[in-house]
Amino acid sequence: MNVIMRAAVLHGAKNIKIESAARPEVKSGMVMLRVRRAGVCGSDLHYFEHGYCAAFVPTRPFILGHEFTAEVAELGEGVANLKVGARVTVNPARSCGFCGYCKAGRPNLCRQIIMLGSASTKPPTDGAFAEYVTVRADQCHTLPPALDDSLGAMMEPFAVALHAVKRAGSIAGKRALVTGGGPIGLMVAMTARTFGAFPVTLSDLVPSRRETAQKLGVDITLDPSVKNLPEQVQEIAGDGFDVVFEASGAPPALRQAFDLVRPGGTIVQIGTLGTEDIPLPANLLMNREINFMGSMRYGDVFDDAIRLVSASRINLRPLITGVLPFADAGEALRLAADKSQALKVQIQITKE
Ligand SMILES: [Zn+2]
Ligand SMILES: [Zn+2]
């Protein structure tokens, strides 16, 4: 039996086509989801613009998308904790559940992760820019009525931000800097504020992004290219920021973070820094006892993410700058690529 669905298939750089594809099979322990709303992520943009994302080169055309709201359409054998029709968001990174990392509560470090809409596996794993997608039942998180489809599709990128802030430990009362005012940087700044950091400063080269940050309640914004940056930082944070969240993925921003963090402070690396290794000021790291740590996707933070946003502790709605119909999926990616205009662009895949 070959049941057909509509899917936005990436054939190479700048080449997305809406076409018919075979519906995925629902194996035991899995559920078939009917995708309603999906967001465009920076990684989708990398695939769209270059045909690959960092070291991940697709071995065949595939379907992008991993940030979405869906409804449960069909249950695989043995699935008891979900009902057909339930509205869910999804943790798109399926870890094995059995290895040491999974058992220690660090599933994002699992070596066997299967990520939706990604060429990290060979062949690539199809994602959510399609009418249907299958996931393991435990990847689903039921959405409360307070979270509509658009906010449901924000839970995955918000989980990235939430995980990064949690990585820094307690930040209450601390002076925080976020470098990079894209959707993740903005959500990190908003979360840091909700968690009590003060003041929260955000730096970005693009003026419109600094303006957005200010509208979203960030205390201070900085242009990292100005000559008197050291004086400005001195005024805001004295010896330096207690915590720097590097969310731009730009090597110069990371280098600058080592100058802007105070001795004994923490740098959390969230942005992906291209494919090449980059030099680091290792002596500064040593003689100032700087804590430099990575933050990869998210651990088990989806339920916290849903709780914080449905209680309006963090308002993610202003980050959604466009919603396009499924037929215009390619246009949605082009729109999202314009970083001076777009923050989060979403695609309406199916309706109720
Ligand atoms: Zn994403
Ligand atoms: Zn594992």
Tab-separated table of C-alpha atoms and ligand atoms in Angstrom, residues 40-44 66-67 115 156-157 160 184 298 344, ligand 1:
chain	number	residue	atom	x	y	z
A	40	VAL	CA	11.884	27.606	9.653
A	41	CYS	CA	15.100	27.134	11.652
A	42	GLY	CA	18.615	28.425	10.982
A	43	SER	CA	19.684	24.868	10.133
A	44	ASP	CA	16.875	24.591	7.529
A	66	HIS	CA	11.816	20.030	12.883
A	67	GLU	CA	9.921	22.799	14.757
A	115	MET	CA	17.120	14.179	14.191
A	156	GLU	CA	11.661	23.523	19.914
A	157	PRO	CA	13.722	26.698	19.383
A	160	VAL	CA	17.364	25.456	22.767
A	184	ILE	CA	17.681	32.007	19.682
A	298	TYR	CA	18.239	20.612	24.654
A	344	LYS	CA	10.766	33.329	12.853
B	1	ZN	ZN	15.486	24.485	15.157
